[in-house]
Every structure is written in C-alpha cells, then in structure tokens.
mmCIF file of C-alpha atoms in Angstrom:
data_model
loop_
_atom_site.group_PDB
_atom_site.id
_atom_site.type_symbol
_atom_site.label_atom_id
_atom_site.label_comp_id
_atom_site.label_asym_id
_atom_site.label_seq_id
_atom_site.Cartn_x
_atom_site.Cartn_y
_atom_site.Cartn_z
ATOM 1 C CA UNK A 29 85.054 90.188 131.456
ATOM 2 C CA UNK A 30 81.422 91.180 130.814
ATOM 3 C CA UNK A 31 80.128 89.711 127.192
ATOM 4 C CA UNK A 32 77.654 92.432 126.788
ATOM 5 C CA UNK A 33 78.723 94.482 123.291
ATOM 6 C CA UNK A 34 77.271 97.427 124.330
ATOM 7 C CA UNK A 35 78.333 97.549 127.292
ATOM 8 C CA UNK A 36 78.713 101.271 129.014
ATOM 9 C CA UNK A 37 80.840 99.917 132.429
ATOM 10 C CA UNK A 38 83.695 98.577 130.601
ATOM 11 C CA UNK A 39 85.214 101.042 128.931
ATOM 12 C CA UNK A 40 86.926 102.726 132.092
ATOM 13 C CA UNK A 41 86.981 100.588 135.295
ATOM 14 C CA UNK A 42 87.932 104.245 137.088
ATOM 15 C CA UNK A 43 85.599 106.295 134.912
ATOM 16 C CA UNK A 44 85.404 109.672 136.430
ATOM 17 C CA UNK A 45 82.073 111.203 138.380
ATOM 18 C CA UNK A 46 79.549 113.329 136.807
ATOM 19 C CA UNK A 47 76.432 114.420 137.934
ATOM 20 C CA UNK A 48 74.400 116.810 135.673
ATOM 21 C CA UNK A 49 76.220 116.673 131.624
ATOM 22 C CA UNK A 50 74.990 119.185 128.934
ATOM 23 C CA UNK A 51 74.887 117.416 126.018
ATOM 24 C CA UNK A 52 75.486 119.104 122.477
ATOM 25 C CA UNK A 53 71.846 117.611 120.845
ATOM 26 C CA UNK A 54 70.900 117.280 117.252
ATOM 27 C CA UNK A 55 68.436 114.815 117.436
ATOM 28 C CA UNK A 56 70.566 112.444 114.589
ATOM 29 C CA UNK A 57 71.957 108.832 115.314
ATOM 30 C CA UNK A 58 74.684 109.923 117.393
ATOM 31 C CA UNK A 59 73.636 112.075 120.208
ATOM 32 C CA UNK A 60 70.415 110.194 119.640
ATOM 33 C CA UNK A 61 72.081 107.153 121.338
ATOM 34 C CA UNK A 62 74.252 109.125 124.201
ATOM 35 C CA UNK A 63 71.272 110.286 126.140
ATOM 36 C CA UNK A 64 70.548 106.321 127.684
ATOM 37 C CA UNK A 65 74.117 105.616 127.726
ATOM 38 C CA UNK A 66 75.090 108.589 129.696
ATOM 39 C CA UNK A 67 72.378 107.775 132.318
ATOM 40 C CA UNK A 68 73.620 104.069 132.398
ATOM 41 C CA UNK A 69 77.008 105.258 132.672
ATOM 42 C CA UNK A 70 77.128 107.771 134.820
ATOM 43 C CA UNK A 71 73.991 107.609 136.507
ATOM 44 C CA UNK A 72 73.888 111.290 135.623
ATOM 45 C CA UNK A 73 70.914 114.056 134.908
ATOM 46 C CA UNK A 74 71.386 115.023 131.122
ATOM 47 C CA UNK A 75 70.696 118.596 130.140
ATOM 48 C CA UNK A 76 70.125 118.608 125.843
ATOM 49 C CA UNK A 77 71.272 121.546 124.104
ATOM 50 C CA UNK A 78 69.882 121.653 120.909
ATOM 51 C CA UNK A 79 71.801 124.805 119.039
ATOM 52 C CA UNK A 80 69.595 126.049 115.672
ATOM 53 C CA UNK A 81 72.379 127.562 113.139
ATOM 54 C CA UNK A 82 69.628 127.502 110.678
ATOM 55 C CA UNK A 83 69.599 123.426 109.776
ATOM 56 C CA UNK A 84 66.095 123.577 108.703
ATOM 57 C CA UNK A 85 64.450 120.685 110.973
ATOM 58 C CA UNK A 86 61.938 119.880 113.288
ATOM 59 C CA UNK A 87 63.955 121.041 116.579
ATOM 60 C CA UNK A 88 60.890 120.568 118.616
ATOM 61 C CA UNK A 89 60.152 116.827 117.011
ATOM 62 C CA UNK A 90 64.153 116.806 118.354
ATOM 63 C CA UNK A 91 63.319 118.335 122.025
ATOM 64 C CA UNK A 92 60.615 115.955 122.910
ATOM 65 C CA UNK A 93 63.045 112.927 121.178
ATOM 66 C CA UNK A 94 65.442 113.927 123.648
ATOM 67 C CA UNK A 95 63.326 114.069 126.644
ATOM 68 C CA UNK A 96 61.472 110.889 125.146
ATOM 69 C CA UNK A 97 65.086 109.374 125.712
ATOM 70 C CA UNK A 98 65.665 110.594 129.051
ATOM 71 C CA UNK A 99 66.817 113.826 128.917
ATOM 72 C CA UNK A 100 66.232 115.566 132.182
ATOM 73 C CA UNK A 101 65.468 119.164 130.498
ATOM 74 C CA UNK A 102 66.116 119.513 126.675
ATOM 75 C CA UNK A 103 66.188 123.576 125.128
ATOM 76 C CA UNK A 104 66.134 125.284 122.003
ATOM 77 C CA UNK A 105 68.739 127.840 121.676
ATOM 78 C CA UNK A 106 68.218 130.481 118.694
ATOM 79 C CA UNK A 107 71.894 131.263 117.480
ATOM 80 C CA UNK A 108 71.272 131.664 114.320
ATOM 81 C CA UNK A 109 72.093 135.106 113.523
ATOM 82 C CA UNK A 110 74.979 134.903 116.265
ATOM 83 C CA UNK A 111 76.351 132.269 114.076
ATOM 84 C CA UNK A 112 76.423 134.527 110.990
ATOM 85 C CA UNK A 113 77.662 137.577 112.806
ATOM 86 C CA UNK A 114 80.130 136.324 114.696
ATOM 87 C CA UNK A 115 81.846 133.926 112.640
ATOM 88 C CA UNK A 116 80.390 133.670 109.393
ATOM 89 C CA UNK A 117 80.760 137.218 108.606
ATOM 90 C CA UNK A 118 83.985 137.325 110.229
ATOM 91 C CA UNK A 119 85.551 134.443 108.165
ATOM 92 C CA UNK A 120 83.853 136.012 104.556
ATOM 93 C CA UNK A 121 85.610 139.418 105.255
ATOM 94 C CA UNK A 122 88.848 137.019 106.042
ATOM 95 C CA UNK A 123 88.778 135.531 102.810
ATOM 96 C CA UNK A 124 89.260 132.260 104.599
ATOM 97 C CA UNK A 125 88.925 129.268 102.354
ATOM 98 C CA UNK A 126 90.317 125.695 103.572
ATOM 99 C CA UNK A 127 92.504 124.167 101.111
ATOM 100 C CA UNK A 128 91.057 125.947 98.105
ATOM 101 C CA UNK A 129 87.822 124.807 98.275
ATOM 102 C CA UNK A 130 86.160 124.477 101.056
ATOM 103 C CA UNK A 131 84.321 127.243 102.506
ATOM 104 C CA UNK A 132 84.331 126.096 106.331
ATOM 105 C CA UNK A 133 80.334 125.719 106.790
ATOM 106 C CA UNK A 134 81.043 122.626 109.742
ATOM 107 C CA UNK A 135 84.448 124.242 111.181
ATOM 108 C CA UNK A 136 82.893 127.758 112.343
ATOM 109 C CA UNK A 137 79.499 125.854 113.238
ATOM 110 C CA UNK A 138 80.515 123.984 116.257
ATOM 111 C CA UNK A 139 82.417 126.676 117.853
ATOM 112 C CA UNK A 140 79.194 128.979 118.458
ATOM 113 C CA UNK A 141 77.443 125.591 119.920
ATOM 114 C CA UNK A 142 79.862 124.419 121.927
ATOM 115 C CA UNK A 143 80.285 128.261 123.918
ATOM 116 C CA UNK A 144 76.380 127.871 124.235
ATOM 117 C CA UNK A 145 76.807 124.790 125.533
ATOM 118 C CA UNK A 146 79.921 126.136 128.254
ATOM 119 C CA UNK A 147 77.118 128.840 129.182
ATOM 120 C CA UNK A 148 74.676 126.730 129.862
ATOM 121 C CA UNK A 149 76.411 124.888 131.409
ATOM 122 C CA UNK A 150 77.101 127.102 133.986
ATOM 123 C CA UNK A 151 73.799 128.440 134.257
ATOM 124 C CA UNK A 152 72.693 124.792 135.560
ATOM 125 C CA UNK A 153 75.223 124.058 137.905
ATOM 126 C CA UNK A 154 76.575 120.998 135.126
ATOM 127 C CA UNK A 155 80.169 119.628 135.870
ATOM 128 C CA UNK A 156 80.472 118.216 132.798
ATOM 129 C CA UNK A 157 79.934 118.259 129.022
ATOM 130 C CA UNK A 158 79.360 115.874 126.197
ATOM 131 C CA UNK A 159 79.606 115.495 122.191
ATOM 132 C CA UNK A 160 78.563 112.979 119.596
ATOM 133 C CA UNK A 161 81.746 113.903 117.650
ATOM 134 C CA UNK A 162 83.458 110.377 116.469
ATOM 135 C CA UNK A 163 86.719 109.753 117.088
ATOM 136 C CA UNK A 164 88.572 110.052 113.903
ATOM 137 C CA UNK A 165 87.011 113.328 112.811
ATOM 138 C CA UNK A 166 87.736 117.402 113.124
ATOM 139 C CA UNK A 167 84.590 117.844 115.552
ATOM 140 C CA UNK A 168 85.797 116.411 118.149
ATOM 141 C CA UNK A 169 88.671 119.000 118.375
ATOM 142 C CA UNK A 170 86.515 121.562 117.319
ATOM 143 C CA UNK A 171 84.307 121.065 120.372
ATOM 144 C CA UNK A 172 86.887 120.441 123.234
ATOM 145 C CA UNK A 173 88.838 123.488 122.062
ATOM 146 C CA UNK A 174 86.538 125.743 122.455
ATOM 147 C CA UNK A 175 85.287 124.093 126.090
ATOM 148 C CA UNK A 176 88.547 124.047 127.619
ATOM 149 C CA UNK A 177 88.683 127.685 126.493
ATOM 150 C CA UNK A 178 85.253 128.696 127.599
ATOM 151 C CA UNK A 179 84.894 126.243 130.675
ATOM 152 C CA UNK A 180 88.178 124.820 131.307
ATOM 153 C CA UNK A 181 86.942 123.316 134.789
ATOM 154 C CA UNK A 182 84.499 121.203 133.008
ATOM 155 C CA UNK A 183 84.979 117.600 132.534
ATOM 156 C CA UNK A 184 84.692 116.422 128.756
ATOM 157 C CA UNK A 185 82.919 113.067 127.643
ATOM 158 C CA UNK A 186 83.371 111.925 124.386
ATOM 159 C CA UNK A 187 81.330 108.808 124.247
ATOM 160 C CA UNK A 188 82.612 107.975 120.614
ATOM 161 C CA UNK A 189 85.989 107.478 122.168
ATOM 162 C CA UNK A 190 84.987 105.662 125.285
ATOM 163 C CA UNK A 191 82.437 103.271 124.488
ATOM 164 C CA UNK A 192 82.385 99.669 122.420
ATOM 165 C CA UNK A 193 80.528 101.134 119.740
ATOM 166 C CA UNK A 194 82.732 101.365 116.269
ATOM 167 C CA UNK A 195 80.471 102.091 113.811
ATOM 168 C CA UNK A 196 77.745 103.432 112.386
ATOM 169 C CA UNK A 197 76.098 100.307 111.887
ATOM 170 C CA UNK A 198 76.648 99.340 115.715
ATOM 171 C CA UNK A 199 75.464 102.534 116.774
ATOM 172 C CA UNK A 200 72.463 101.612 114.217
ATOM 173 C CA UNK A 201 72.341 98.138 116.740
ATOM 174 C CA UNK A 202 72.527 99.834 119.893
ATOM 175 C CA UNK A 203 69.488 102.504 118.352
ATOM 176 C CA UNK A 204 67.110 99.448 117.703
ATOM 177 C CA UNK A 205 67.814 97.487 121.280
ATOM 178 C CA UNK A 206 67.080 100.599 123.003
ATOM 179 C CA UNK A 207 64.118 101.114 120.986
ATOM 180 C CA UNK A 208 65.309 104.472 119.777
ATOM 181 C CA UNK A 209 64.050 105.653 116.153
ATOM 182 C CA UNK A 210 66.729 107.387 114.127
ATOM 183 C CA UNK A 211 66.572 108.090 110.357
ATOM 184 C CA UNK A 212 69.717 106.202 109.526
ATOM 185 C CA UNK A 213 69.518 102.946 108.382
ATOM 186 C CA UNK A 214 71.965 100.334 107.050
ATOM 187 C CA UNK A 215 71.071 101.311 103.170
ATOM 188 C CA UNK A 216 71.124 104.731 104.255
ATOM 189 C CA UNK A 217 73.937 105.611 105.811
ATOM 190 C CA UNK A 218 75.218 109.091 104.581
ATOM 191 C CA UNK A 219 76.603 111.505 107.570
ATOM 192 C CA UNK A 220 74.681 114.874 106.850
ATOM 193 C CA UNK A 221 75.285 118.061 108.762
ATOM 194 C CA UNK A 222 73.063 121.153 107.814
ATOM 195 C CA UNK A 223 73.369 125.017 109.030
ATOM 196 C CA UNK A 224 72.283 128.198 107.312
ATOM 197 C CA UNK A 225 75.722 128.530 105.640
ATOM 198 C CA UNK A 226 75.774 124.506 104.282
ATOM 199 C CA UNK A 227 75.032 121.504 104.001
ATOM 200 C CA UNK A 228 77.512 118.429 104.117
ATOM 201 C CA UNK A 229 77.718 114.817 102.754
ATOM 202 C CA UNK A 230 80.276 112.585 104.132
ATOM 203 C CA UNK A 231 80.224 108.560 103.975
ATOM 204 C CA UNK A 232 78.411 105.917 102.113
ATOM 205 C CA UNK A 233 79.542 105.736 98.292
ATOM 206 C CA UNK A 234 81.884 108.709 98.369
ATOM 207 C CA UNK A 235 84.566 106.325 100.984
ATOM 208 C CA UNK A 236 84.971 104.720 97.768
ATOM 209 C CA UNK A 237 86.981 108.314 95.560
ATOM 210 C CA UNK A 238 86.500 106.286 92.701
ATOM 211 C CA UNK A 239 82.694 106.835 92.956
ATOM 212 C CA UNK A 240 80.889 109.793 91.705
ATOM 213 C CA UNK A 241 78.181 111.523 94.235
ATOM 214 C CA UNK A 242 74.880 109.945 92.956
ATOM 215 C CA UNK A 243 72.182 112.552 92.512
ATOM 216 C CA UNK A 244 69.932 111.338 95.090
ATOM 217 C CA UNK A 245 72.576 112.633 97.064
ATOM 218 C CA UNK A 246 72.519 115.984 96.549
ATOM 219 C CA UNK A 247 69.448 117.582 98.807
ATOM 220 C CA UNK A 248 69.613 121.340 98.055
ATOM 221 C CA UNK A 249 71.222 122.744 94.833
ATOM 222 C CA UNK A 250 69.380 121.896 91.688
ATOM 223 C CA UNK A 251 71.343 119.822 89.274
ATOM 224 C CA UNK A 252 73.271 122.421 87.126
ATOM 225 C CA UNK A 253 71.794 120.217 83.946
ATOM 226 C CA UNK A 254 68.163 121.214 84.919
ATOM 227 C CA UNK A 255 69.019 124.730 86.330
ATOM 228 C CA UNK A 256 66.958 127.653 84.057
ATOM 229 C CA UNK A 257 69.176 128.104 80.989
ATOM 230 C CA UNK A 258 68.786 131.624 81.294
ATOM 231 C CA UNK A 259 70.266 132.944 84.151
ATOM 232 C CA UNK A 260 69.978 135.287 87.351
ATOM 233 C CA UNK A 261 71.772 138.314 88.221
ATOM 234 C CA UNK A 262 72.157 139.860 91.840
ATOM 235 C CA UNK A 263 73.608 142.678 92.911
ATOM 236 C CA UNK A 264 74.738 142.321 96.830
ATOM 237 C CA UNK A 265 75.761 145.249 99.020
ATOM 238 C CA UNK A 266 78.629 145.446 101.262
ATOM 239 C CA UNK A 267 79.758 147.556 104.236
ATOM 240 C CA UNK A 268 83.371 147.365 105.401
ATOM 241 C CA UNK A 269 83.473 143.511 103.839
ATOM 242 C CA UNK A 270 79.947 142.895 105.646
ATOM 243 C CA UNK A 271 76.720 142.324 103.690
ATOM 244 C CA UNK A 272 74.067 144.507 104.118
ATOM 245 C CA UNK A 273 72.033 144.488 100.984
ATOM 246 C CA UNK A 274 70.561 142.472 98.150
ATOM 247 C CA UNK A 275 69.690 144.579 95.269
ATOM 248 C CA UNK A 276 69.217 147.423 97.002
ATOM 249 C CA UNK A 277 66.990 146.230 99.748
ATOM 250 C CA UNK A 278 68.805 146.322 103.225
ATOM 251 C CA UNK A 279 68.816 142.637 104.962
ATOM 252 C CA UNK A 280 69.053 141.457 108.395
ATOM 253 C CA UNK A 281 72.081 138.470 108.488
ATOM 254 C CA UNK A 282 69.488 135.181 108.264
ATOM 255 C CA UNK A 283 67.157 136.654 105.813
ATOM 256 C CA UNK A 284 70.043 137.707 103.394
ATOM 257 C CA UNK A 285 71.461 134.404 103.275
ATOM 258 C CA UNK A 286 68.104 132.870 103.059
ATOM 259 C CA UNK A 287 67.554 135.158 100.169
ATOM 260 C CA UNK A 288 70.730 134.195 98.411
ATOM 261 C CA UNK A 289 70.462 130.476 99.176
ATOM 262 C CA UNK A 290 67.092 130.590 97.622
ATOM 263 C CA UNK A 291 68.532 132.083 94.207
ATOM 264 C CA UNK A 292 72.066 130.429 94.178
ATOM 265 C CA UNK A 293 69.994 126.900 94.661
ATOM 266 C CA UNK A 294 67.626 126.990 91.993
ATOM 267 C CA UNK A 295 70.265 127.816 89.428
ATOM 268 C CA UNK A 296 72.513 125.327 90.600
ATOM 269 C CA UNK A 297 75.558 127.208 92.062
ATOM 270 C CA UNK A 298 77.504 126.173 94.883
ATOM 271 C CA UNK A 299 78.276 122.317 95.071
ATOM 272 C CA UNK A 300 81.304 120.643 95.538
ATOM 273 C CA UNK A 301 82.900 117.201 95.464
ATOM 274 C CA UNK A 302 86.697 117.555 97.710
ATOM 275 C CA UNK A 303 89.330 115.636 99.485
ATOM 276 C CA UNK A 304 90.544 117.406 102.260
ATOM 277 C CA UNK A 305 93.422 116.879 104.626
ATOM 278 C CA UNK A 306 91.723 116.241 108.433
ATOM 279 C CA UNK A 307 93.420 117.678 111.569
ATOM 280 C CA UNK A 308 93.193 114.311 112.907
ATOM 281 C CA UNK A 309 96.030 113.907 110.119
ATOM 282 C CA UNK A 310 93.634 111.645 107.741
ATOM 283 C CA UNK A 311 92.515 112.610 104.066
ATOM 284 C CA UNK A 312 88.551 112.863 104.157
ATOM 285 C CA UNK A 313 85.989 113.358 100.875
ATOM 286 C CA UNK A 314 83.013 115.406 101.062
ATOM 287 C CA UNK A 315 80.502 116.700 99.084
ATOM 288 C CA UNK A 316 79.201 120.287 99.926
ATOM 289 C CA UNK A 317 76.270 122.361 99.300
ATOM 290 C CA UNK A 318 76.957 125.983 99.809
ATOM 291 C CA UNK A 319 74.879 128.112 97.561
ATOM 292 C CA UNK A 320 74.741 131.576 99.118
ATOM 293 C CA UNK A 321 77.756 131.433 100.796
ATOM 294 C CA UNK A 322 79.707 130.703 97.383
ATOM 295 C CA UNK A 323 77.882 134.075 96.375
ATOM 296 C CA UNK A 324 78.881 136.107 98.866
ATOM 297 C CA UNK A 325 82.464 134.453 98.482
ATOM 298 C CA UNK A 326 83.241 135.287 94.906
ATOM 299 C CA UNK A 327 81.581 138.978 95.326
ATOM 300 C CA UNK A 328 83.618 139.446 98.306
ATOM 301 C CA UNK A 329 86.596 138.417 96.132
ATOM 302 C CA UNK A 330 85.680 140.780 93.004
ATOM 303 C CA UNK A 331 84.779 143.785 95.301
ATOM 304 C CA UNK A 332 88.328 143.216 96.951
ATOM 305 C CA UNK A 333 90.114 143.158 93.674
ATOM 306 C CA UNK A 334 88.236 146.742 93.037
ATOM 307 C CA UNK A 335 89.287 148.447 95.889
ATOM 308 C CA UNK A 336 92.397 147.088 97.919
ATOM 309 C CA UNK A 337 95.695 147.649 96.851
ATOM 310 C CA UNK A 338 98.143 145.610 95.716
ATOM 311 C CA UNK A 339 100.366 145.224 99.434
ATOM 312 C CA UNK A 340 97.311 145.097 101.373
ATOM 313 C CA UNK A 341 95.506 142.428 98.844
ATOM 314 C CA UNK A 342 98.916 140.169 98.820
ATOM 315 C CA UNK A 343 99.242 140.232 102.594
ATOM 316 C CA UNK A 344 95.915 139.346 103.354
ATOM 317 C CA UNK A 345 95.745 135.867 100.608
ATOM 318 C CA UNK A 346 98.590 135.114 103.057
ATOM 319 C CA UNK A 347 96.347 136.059 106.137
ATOM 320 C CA UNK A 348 93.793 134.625 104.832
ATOM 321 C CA UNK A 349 95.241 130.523 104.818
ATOM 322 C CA UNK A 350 96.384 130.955 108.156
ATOM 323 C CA UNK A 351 92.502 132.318 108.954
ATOM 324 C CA UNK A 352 91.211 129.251 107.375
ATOM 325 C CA UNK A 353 93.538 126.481 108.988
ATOM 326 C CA UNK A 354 92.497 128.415 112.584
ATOM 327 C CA UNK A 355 88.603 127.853 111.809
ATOM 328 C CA UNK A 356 89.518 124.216 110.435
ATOM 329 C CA UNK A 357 91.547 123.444 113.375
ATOM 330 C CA UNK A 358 88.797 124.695 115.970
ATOM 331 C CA UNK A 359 91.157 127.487 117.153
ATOM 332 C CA UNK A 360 88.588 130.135 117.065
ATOM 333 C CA UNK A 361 88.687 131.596 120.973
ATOM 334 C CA UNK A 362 92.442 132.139 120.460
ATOM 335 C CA UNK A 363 94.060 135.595 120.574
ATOM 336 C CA UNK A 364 95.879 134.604 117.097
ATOM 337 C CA UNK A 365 92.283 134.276 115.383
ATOM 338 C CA UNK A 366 91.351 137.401 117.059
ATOM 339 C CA UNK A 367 94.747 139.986 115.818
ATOM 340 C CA UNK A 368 93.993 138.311 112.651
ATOM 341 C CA UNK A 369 90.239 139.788 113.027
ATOM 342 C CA UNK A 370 91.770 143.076 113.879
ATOM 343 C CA UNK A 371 93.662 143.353 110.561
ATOM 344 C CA UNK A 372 90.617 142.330 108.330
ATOM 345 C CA UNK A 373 88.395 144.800 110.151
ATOM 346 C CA UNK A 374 91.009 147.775 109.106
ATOM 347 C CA UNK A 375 91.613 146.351 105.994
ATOM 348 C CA UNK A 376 87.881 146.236 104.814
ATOM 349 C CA UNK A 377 87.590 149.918 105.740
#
C-alpha cells in the first residue's frame, strides 16, 4: 500500500477515464487544490469555470491562479443578472424561506453555475465535470442534481469524496506542498461563500453552538449597535411580485440589489445566526449576511398581505415550504419546481 497521504492513485484502483473536466472554480482552498490533483489523477486537460453571481472578488487574480495551477483554459462567465432573474426573483415572488429563516442565498447559487458549467461543457467537447463541494454538505447535491439533469452523459468527480484529504487543515497541507497560496490558514479557518444575494459563515467558533459569532466575523452588515440611530426609509416598487423600482427610480436586477444592499448594510439589517437541518440529514449552524434580500423579503411579505386574498395567501405559505425545501434540496430543473413557478406567476398578477 502506497504511504504517500496525499496520495491521488489510491483512492480507486479502477478509477474511471477522463480526458478534458470543467471544473466549477472559485479560486478558494478547495477548488484551489483540485486543479494539480485532477491532472495527477487523471492525467486530464482541466477547463476552470469561474461563475460571477456578484461575490465581489478579484475573478481575474482567480483566472490567472487557476491557469498558474495548471488549468488548461480558465473563463469568466458573467451570470450575474441571470442569477437574479432566474432564480432569485423567482424564489422572492415564491415566498420561499428554508426553515423560517434562511433565505436560500447558497441553495439557488449553485444551480445557475453548475448549468453553466453543463454548457460549457459541451461547448468544449469535456466528458466530465468536477466540484469542490465536501462530502458532508448540501452542495454537493446541489451540483450533481442539476448535472445529471442538464448533462446526464457526463461523468461527475467529486474529489472531496474520493481523495485522502479529510479536512480543512489537510487540504491546508496539501496547499503548502504543492506550493499553492490560498487565504485560509490554520487560525483562519472560517468557510465563506459570497454572491450578490449573501454572504455565508460556516465553521471555526460557530461548530461550537455554545459560542456566539465574534464580530470580526461579520464582513458586511454594520453592527446594529453602531448603525445611525436615526433611521432610513425606502420605498421599493414591484411588478407582478418582481422588483422594478427603488423610490421611484426604475432599476435593472444587479443595480437594485446593489442599491438595497448598500442601505440595508449600513443600518445593520439583515444578519442571522441559525441551525438548520442539512439534506445530507445533519444539523449545520451558520451565520448569514443578507441585507437587501431581507428587504425585498419583508416588502414582498407586506405588499402580499395588501393585496392577495385570504385562499390564495393561505395556499401559497403552504406552496411556499415546499418551494423552499426544492431550492434547499437542489431540485431546481424539476417539473415540480417549475408548476410551482406557474402558480406564483398567476398569483402575483
């Protein structure tokens, strides 16, 4: 038996062939480290998707990392306002909120990357696809879901559930031997993800429940202790359950949100501190920052209360759970999701 720890050929003495993979890129620890192992696994050409849903990073600082790593060709794909079109908005005239508080920011994320991905994909000739989902979390489903719907003759690699690498910290080891920079470190070890609609905090202190987030935490949303005493008020225009307008002025989809993130963040609106129940059948914490996205969420739910009525407004709470455990549960290209669509587009009429 080879001694090696990180070694790639002994997870699967019968792995199967694949020659050109489309990996899902962000430029963080994970997919950081799947570039070189892919190519010492497979012995395969690596195509980097990085998707921008609005994460606010250096993507190109992330395109040359992953060519710097071996990438054979490494993209940029713009989906931001695909994102917030096709699911965001979707979802907000749904109503759909995961176990009361959580307003979905990861789940509806990864389904617009991963059918990027699938296209690409077969604009390149790939047979295969990849993730840096782990194995124990939602992503991972998320993800696969949505390729065998999209691209069901493509193979999936999960390297998080093939390799010898079980943690953070050994990931963190395999990083420096490869000679890979990441911003993790061992003191630092918080698992962020970012898009236009959040931004999520998972690990570290909060595996401990009996810990409070510390405030160096928190990246966004000022601290509602040092938020301006006096106040803000914003008046946001809707069209059949879609917003259109901030007060008064008409918006395209990314600058309204930007506009309401902007204001919801400096006075301190839209964190949260949760234990949710995983797919993966696990409880999980996480702390959330979702500042114009908890606007638009509790106008949707007043302007609602003003104009449906009562047998509508009762059948669509019920709609509405059922919409959010589909987006949780990465079950967005299904025609379930879809009929559900089809009542919340009459309904907001």
């Amino acid at each position: 038996m080879c001694r090696r720890r990180f070694c790639s050929l002994c997870w699967d003495e019968e792995k199967p062939v694949a020659k050109k993979v489309v990996l899902a890129y962000s430029g963080g620890l994970d997919t950081s480290i799947i570039i070189p192992w892919l190519r010492e696994t497979y012995g395969c050409e690596v195509v980097a998707m990085i998707g921008d849903v609005g994460q606010q990073e250096d993507l190109e600082a992330a395109r040359k990392k992953a060519l710097a790593t071996g990438a054979a060709s490494a993209s940029i794909e713009d989906l931001r306002e695909e994102f917030i079109t096709g699911y965001i908005w979707p979802t907000l005239r749904a109503g759909a909120v995961y176990e009361h508080d959580y307003l979905l920011g990861t789940s509806f994320a990864r389904p617009v990357l991963a059918k990027r991905q699938v296209e690409i994909a077969h604009q390149v000739g790939a047979d295969a696809v990849a993730h840096g989902c782990t194995g124990k979390g939602n992503d991972q489903v998320r993800f696969e879901l949505t390729y065998k719907a999209l691209g069901p003759e493509l193979q999936i690699i999960a390297p998080w559930r093939q390799w010898a690498i079980n943690s953070r910290e050994d990931a963190l080891t395999y990083a420096t031997a490869h000679h890979i920079p990441v911003e993790q470190s061992l003191k630092n070890i918080y698992s962020r993800d970012r898009n236009i609609w959040h931004l999520s905090h998972e690990g570290g202190r909060l595996e401990d429940p009996r810990n409070a987030p510390e405030e160096a935490m928190w990246q966004w949303i000022t601290a509602p202790a040092k938020a301006p005493e006096s106040g803000a008020e914003v008046t946001i225009g809707f069209e059949a359950g879609t917003p259109v307008s901030v007060d008064g002025a008409r918006l395209g989809p990314v600058a309204l949100i930007d506009t309401l993130n902007a204001l919801a963040a400096a006075h301190g609106v839209g964190r949260i501190d949760i234990v949710e129940n995983r797919l993966v059948g696990i409880k999980s914490r996480g702390a959330y920052e979702t500042p114009g996205g908890t606007l638009l969420v509790q106008a949707h739910r007043q302007l609602e209360a003003l104009t449906l009525d009562r047998e509508t407004a009762h059948y669509a709470q019920a709609l509405a759970l059922r919409y959010a455990e589909l987006v949780y549960y990465g079950l967005w290209f299904t025609t379930l999701r879809e009929s559900l669509d089809a009542f919340f587009t009459r309904a907001q009429q």
